Short mmCIF file of C-alpha atoms in Angstrom, two decimals:
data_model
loop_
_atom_site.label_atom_id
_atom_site.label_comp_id
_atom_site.label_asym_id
_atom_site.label_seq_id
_atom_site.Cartn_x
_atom_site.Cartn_y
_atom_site.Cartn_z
CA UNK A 25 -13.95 3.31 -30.49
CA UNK A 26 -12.15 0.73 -28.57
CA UNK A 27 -13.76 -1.26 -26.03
CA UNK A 28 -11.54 -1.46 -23.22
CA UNK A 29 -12.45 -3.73 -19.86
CA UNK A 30 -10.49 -3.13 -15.96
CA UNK A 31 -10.87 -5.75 -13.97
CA UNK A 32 -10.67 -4.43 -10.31
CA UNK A 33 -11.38 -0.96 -8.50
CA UNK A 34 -8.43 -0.43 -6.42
CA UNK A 35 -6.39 3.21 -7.16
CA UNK A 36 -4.74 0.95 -10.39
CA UNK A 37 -7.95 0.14 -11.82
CA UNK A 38 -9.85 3.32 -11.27
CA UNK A 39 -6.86 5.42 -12.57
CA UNK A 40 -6.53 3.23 -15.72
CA UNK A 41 -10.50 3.45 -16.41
CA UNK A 42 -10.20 6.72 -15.87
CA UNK A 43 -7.54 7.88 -18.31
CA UNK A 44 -8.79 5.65 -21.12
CA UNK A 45 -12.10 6.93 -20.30
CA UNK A 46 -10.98 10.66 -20.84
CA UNK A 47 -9.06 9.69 -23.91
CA UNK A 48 -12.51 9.06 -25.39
CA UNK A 49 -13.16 4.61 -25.29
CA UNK A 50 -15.56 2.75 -24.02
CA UNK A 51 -14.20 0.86 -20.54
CA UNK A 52 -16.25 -1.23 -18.53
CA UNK A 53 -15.27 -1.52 -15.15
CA UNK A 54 -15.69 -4.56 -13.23
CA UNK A 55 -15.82 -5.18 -9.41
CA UNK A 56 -16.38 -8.02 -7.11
CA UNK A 57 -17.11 -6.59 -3.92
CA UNK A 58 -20.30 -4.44 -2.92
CA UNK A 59 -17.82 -0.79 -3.33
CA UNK A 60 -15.55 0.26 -5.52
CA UNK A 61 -12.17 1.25 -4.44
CA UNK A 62 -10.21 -1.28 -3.32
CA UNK A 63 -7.90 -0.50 -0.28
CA UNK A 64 -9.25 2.77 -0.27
CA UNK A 65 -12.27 1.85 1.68
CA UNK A 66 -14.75 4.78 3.70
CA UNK A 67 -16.59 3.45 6.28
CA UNK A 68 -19.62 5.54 8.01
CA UNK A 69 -19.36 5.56 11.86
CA UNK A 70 -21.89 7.44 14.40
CA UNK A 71 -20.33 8.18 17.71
CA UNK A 72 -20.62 10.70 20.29
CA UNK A 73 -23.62 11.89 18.51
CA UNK A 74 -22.01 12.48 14.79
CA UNK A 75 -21.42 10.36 11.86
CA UNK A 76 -18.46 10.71 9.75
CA UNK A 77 -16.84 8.83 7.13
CA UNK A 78 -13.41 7.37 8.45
CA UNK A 79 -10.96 5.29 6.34
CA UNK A 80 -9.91 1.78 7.16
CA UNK A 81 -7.15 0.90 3.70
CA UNK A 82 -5.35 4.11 2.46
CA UNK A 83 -5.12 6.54 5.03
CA UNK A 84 -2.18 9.20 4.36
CA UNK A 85 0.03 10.38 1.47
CA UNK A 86 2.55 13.38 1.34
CA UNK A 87 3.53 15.79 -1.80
CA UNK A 88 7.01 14.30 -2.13
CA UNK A 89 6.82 10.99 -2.72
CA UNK A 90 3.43 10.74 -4.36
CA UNK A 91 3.31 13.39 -7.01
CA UNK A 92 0.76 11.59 -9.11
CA UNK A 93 -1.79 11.33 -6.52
CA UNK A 94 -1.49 15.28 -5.73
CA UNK A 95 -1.94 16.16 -9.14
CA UNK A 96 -4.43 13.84 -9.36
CA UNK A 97 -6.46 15.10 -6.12
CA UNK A 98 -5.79 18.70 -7.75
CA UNK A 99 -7.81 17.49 -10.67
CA UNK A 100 -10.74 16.28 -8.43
CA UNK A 101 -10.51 19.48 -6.51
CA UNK A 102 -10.21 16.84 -3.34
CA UNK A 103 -9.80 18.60 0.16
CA UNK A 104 -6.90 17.13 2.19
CA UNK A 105 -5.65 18.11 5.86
CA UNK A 106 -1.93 17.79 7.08
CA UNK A 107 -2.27 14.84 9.73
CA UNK A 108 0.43 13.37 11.80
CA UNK A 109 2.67 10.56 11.46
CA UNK A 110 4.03 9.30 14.83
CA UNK A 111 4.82 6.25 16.32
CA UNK A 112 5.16 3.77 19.42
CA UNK A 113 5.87 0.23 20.83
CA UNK A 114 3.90 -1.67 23.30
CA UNK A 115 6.05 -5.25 23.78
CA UNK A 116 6.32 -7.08 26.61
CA UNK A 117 9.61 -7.56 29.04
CA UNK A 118 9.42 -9.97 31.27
CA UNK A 119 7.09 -8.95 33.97
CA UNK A 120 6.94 -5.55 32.58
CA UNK A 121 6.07 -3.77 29.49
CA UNK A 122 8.20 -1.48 27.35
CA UNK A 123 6.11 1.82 25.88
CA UNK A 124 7.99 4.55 24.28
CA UNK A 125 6.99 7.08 21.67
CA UNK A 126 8.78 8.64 18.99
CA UNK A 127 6.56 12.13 18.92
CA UNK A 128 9.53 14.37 20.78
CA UNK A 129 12.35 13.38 23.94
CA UNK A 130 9.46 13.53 26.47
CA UNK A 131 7.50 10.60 24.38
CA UNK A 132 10.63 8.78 24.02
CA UNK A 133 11.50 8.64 27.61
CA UNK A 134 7.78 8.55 28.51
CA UNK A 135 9.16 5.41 31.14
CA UNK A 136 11.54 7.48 32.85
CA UNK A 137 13.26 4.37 33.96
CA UNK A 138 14.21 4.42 29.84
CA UNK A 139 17.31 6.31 30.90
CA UNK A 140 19.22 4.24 32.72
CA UNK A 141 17.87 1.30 30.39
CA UNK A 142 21.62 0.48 28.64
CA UNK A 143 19.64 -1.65 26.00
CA UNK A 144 17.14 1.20 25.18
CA UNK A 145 20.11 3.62 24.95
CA UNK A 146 21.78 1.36 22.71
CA UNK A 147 18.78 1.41 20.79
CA UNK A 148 18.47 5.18 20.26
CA UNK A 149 22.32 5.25 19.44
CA UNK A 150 21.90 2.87 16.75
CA UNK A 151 18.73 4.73 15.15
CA UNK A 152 20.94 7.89 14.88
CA UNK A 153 23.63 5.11 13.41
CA UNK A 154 21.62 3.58 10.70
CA UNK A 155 20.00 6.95 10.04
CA UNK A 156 23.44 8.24 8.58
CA UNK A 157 24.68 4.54 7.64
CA UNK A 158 21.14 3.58 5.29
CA UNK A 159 21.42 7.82 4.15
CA UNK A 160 24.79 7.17 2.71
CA UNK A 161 24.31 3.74 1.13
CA UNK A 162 21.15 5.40 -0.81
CA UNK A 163 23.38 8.66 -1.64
CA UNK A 164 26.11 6.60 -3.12
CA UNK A 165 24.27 3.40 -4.31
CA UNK A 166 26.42 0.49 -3.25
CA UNK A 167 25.61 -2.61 -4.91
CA UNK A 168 27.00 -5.22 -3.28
CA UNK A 169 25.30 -4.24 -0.24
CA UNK A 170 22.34 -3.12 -2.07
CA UNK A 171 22.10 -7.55 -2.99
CA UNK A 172 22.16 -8.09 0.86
CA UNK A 173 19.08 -8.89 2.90
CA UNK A 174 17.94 -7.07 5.68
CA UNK A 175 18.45 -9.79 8.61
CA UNK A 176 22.22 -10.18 6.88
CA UNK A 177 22.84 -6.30 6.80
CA UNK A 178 21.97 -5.93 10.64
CA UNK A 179 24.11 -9.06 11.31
CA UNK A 180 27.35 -7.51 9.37
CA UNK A 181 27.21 -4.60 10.89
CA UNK A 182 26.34 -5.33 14.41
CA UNK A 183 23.04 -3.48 14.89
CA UNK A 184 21.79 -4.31 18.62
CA UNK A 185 18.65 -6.70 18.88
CA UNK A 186 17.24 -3.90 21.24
CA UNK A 187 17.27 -1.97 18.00
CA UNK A 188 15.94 -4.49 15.85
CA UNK A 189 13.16 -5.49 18.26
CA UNK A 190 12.26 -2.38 19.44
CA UNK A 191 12.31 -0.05 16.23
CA UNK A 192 13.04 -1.31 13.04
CA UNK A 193 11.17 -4.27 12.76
CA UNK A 194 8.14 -2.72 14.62
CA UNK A 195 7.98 0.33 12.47
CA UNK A 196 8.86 -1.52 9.37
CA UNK A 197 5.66 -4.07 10.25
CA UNK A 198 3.45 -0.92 10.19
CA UNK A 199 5.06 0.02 6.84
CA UNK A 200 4.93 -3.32 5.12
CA UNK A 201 2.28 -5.13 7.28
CA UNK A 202 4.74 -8.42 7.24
CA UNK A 203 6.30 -10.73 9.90
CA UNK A 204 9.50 -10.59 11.41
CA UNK A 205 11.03 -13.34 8.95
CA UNK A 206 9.74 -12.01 6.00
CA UNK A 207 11.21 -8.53 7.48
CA UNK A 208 14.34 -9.60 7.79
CA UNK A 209 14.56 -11.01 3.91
CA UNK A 210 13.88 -7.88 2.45
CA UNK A 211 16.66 -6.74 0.68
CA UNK A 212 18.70 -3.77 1.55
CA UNK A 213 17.89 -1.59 -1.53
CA UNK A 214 14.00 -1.95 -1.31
CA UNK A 215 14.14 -0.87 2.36
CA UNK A 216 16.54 1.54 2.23
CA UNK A 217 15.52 3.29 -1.06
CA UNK A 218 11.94 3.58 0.30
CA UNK A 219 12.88 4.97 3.81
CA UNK A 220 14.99 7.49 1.98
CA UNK A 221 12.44 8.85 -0.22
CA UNK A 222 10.10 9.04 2.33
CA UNK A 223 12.33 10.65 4.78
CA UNK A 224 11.99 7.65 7.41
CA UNK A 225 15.77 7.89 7.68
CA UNK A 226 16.02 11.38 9.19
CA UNK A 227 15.14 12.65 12.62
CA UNK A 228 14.19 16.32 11.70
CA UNK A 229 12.76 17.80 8.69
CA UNK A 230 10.48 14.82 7.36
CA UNK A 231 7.61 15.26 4.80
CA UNK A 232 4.39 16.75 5.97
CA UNK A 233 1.86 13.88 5.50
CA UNK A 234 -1.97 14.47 4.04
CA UNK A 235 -4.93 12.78 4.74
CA UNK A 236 -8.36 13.13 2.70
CA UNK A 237 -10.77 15.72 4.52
CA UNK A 238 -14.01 13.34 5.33
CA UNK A 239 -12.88 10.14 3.74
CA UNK A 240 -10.62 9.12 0.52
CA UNK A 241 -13.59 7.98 -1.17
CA UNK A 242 -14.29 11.26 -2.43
CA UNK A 243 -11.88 10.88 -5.15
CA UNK A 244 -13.56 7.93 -5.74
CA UNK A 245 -16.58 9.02 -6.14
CA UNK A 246 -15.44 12.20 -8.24
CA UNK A 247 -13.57 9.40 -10.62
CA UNK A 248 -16.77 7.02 -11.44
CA UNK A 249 -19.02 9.03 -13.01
CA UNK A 250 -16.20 9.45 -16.31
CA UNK A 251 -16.42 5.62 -16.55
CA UNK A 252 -19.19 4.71 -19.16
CA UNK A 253 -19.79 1.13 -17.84
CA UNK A 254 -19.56 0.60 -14.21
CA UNK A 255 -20.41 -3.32 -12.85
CA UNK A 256 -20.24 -3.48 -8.78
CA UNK A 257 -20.74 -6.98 -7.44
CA UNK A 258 -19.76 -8.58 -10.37
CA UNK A 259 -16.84 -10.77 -10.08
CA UNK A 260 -14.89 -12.06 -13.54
CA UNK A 261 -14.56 -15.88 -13.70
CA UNK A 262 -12.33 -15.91 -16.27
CA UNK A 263 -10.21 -13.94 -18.61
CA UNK A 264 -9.43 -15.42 -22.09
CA UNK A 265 -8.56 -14.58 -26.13
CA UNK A 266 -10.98 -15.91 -28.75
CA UNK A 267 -9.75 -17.12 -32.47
CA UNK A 268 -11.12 -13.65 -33.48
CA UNK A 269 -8.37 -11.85 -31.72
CA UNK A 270 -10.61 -10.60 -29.39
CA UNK A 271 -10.61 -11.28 -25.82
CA UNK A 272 -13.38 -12.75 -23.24
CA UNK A 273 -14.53 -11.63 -20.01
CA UNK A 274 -16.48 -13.66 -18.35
CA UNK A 275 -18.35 -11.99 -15.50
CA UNK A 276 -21.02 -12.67 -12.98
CA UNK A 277 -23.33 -10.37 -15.60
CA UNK A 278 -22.20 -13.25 -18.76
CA UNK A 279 -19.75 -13.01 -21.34
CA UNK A 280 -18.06 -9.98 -23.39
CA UNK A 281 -15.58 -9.35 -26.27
CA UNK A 282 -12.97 -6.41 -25.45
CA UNK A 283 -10.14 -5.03 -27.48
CA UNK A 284 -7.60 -4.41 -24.67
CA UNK A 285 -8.13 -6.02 -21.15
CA UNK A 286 -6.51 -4.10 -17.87
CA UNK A 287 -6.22 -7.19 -14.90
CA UNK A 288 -5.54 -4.25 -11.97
CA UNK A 289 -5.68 -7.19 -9.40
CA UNK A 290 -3.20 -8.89 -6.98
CA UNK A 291 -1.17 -10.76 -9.61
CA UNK A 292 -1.96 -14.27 -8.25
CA UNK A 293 -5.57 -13.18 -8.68
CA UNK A 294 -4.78 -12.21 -12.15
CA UNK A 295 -3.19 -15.53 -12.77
CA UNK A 296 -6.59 -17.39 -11.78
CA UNK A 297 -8.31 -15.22 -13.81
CA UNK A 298 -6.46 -15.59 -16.98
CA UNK A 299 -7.26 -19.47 -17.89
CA UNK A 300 -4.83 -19.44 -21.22
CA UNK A 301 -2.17 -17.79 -19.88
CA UNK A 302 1.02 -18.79 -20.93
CA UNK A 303 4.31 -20.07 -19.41
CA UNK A 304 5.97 -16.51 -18.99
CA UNK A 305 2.76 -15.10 -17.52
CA UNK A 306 2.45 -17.92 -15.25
CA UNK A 307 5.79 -17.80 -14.20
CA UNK A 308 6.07 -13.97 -13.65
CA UNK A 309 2.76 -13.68 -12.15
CA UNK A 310 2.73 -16.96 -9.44
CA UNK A 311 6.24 -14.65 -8.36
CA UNK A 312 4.35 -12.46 -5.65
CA UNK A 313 3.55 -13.71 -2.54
CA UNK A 314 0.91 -12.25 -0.44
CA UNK A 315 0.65 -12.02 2.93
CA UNK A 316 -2.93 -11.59 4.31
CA UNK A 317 -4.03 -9.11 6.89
CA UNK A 318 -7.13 -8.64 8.98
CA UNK A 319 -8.26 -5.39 9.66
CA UNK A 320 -10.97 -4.52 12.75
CA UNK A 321 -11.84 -1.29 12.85
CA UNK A 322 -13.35 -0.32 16.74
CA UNK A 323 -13.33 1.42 20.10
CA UNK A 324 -11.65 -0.61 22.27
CA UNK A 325 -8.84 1.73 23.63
CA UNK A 326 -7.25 -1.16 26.03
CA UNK A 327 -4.98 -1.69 22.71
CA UNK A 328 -3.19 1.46 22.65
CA UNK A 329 0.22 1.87 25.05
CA UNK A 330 -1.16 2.72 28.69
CA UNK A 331 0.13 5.88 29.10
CA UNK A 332 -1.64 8.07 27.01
CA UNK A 333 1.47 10.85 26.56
CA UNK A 334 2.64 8.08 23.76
CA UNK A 335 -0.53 7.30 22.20
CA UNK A 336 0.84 7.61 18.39
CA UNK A 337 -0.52 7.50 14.91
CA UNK A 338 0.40 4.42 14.53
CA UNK A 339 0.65 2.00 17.49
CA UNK A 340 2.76 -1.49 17.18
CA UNK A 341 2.24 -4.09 19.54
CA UNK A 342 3.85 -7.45 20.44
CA UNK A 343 2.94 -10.65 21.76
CA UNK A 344 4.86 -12.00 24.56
CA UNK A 345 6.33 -14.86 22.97
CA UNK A 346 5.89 -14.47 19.66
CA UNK A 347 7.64 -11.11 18.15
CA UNK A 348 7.20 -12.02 14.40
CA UNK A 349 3.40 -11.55 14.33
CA UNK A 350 2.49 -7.89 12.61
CA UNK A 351 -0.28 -6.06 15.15
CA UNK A 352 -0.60 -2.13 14.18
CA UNK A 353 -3.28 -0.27 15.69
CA UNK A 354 -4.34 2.80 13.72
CA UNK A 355 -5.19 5.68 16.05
CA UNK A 356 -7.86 7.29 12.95
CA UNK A 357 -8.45 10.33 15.43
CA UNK A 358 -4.72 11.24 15.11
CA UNK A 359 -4.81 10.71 11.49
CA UNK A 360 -7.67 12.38 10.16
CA UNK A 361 -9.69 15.59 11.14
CA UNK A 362 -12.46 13.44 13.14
CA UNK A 363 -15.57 14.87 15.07
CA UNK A 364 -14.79 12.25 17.89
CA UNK A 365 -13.93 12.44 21.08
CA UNK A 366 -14.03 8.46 21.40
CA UNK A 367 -10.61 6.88 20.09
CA UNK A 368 -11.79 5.28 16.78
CA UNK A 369 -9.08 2.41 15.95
CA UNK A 370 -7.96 0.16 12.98
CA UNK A 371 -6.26 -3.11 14.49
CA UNK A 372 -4.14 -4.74 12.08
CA UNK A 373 -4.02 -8.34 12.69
CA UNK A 374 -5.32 -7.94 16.53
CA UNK A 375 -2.96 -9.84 19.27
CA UNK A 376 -6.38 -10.40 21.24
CA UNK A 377 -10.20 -9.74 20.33
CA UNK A 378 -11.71 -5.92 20.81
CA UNK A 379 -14.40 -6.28 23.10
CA UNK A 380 -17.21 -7.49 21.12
CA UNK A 381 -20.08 -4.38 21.82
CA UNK A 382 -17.12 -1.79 20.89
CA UNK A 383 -16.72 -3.63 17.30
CA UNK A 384 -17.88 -1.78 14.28
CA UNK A 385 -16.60 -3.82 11.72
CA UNK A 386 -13.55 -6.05 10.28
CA UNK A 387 -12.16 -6.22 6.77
CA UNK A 388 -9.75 -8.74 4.96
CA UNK A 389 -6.80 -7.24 3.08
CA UNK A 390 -3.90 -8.86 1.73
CA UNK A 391 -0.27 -7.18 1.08
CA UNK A 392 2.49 -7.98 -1.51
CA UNK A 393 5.40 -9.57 -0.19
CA UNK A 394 8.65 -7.55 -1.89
CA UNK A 395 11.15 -10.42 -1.32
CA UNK A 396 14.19 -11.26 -5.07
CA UNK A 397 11.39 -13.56 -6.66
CA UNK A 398 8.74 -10.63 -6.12
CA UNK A 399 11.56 -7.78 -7.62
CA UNK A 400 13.02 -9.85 -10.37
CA UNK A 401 9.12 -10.39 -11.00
CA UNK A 402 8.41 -6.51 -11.45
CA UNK A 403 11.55 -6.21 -13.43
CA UNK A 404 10.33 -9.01 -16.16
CA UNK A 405 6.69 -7.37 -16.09
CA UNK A 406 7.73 -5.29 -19.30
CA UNK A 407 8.04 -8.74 -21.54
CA UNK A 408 4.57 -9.11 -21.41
CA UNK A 409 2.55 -6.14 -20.78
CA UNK A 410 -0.04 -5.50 -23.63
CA UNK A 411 0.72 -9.17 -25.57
CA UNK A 412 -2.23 -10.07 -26.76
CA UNK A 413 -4.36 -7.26 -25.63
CA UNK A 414 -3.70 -8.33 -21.86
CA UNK A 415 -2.51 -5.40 -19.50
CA UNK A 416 -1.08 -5.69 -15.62
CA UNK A 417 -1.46 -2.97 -13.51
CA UNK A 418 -1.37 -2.62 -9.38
CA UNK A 419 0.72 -1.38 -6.23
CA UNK A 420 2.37 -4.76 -6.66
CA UNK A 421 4.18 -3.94 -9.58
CA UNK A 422 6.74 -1.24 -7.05
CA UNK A 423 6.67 -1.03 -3.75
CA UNK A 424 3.58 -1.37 -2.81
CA UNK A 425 1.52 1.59 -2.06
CA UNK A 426 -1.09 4.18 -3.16
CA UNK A 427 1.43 6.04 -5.34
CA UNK A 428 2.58 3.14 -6.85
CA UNK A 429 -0.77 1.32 -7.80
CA UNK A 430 -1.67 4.86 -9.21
CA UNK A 431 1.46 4.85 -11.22
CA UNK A 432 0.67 1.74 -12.53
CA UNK A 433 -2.74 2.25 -13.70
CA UNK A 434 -1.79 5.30 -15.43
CA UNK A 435 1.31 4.20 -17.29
CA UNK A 436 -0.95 1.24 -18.40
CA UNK A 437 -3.03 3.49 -19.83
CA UNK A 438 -1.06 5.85 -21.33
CA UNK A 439 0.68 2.62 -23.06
CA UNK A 440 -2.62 1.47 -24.40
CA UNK A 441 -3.58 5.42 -25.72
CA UNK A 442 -0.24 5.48 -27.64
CA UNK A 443 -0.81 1.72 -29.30
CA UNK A 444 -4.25 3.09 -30.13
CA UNK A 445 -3.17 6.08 -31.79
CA UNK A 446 -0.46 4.60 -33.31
CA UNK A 447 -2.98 1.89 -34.88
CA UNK A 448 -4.87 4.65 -35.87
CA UNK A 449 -2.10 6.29 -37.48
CA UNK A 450 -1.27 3.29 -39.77
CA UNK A 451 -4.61 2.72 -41.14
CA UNK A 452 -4.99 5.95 -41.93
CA UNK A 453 -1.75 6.11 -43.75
CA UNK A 454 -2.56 2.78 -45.17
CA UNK A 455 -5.98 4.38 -46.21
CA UNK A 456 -4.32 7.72 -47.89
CA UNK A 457 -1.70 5.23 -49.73
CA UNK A 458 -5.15 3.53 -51.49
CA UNK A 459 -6.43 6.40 -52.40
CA UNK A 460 -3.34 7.48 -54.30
#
């Protein structure tokens, strides 16, 4: 049997555990924190006279775009409800504030004054314009285009800044959970590719979004008990081969010898874990940048747009001033089936404090940062996958999401099953051959 040890608990690490662990090895699974599950994290909250579990990391998925995750959730038998997906900006103007939803017309033009705006008209006219531009570029794949950054894409073509400022940026910060700057360095083909698939880039007939009934840590929890060896609040100091061939993890619990070792961390964590890795690994590993987010989840309803006709899913506000800074308030009662009547919210990066007695808790997250160095990082991953025993896995390795940290964990998987079986093979072979 090999002995097989995942280093992290996020969707990557849980789904690679959790295929080895049905393909019959022993895996240990290590975490640092006091929960397992990474970004998909269930907090219990009591308002109003009920307590519920609401989520505060992975929130929403649809059957489109993450078909690994629904046939995974079929597995589980997990309960899901359809939840909405909508949208609005709160930025400042001067001595007056801009709302506008993007529910239906009457959200859109929720400030009446909206139209005779000739900058928020512009704005609308160049949504329906890079709608059908964006469509066509990821219909017909142009690569020369596909090379250019965002910023330099909106420049060439003369997209308004009332459209940049207004909508794209702001909805892509809720996406991506990045500044402006790093925004606008995105290239073309990442942003375009992803709002396509996920039907961002079309004003009717977009994918029915999901959200897990009570709390995504029910998969979770369904998941764990398949995993032999399960360490919680043990974080790995260091990752490292012996002259045996075998390879060290050092954890909070001591040392152990593993045949195969899954890192299914942030890949500058799994850099400063590994303490003999080599130049390749350092090189395509230190590629990622991260940017760090700080999530408070609360009651404070002063932070959604004042009129409550375009309170939205998701809520983007700016800072009068300073644009670039990501702020995304999470409306949970509009994304998942909720007993409260209290608005329950997840602030993303919060412009100012919630008031202090309506706090129920903060968390510290940190997203990858899809700029070349980070793609032509994913694209050299391949070279050393599975050298030396030493596997990769996460959301960092595509574009950054639930789907794709699932993806990851179970292609690792499945990669270390087929060397396993194919090692198996040969020694049987070689077995048969000494017989003869």
């Amino acid at each position: 049997m090999t002995k097989i040890a995942v280093i992290g608990s996020g969707i990557s690490g849980l789904s690679s555990a959790y295929e080895l662990s049905k393909a019959g090895h022993e895996v240990s699974l290590f975490e640092a924190n006091d929960y397992f599950g990474g970004h998909t994290h269930t907090v219990d909250v009591t308002l109003d006279g009920e307590s519920f579990g609401v989520d505060t990391g992975f929130l929403v998925f649809n059957h489109k775009t993450y078909p690994n995750l629904v046939r995974l959730f079929a597995e589980l038998e997990i309960d899901t409800a359809a939840t909405d997906m909508s949208f609005s900006v709160k930025m400042p103007l001067g001595s007056r504030t801009l709302e506008w939803g993007g529910a239906n017309l009457s959200t859109v033009f929720a400030q009446k004054r909206n139209l005779l705006n000739p900058g928020f008209l512009r704005m609308l006219r160049d949504i329906v314009r890079f709608n059908r531009q964006t469509t066509d570029l990821a219909l017909n794949k142009d690569a020369q285009e596909f090379q250019t950054p965002l910023g330099t894409f909106l420049d060439q073509h003369n997209y308004s800044q009332e459209f940049r400022r207004w909508y794209l940026l702001p909805m892509a910060a809720c996406i991506w959970s990045c500044p402006t700057a790093t925004m606008m360095a995105f290239p073309v083909a990442s942003f375009v590719n992803f709002c396509h698939n996920h039907g961002l880039l079309q004003i009717t007939d977009r994918p029915q979004w999901y959200t897990v009934r009570g709390g995504a840590r029910h998969y979770v929890e369904k998941m764990l008990p398949h995993i032999a060896h399960r360490h919680l609040n043990t974080p790995v100091k260091a990752v490292y081969a012996n002259p045996q061939s075998k390879i060290i993890v050092h954890a909070k619990n001591g040392l152990q010898e593993f045949d195969e070792v899954v890192l299914a961390t942030h890949s500058d964590q799994s850099l400063r874990l590994l303490t003999d890795a080599n130049e390749r690994e350092k090189q395509i590993l230190s590629a990622v940048q991260y940017q760090d987010n700080r999530a408070v989840l609360h009651t404070d309803s002063r932070f959604l747009p004042a009129n409550k006709k375009t309170w939205s899913a998701w809520n983007y506000q700016a800072m009068t001033g300073d644009e670039s800074r990501v702020c995304v308030h999470y409306l949970l009662n509009q994304l998942q089936p909720l007993p409260f009547k209290t608005p329950v919210i997840v602030s993303l990066n919060p412009i100012e404090e919630p008031r202090a007695e309506l706090v129920i808790d903060s968390f510290d997250y940190a997203h990858p940062v899809f700029d070349k160095a980070a793609i032509r990082a994913q694209q050299q991953l391949p070279a050393i996958q599975g050298q030396r025993g030493i596997w990769f896995a996460g959301a960092w390795t595509n574009y950054g999401f639930h789907e794709d940290g699932l993806k990851s964990g179970i292609n690792v998987a499945a990669a270390i099953i087929a060397r396993e079986n194919n090692h198996g093979h040969e020694q049987k072979q070689h077995h048969q051959h000494r017989a003869a």
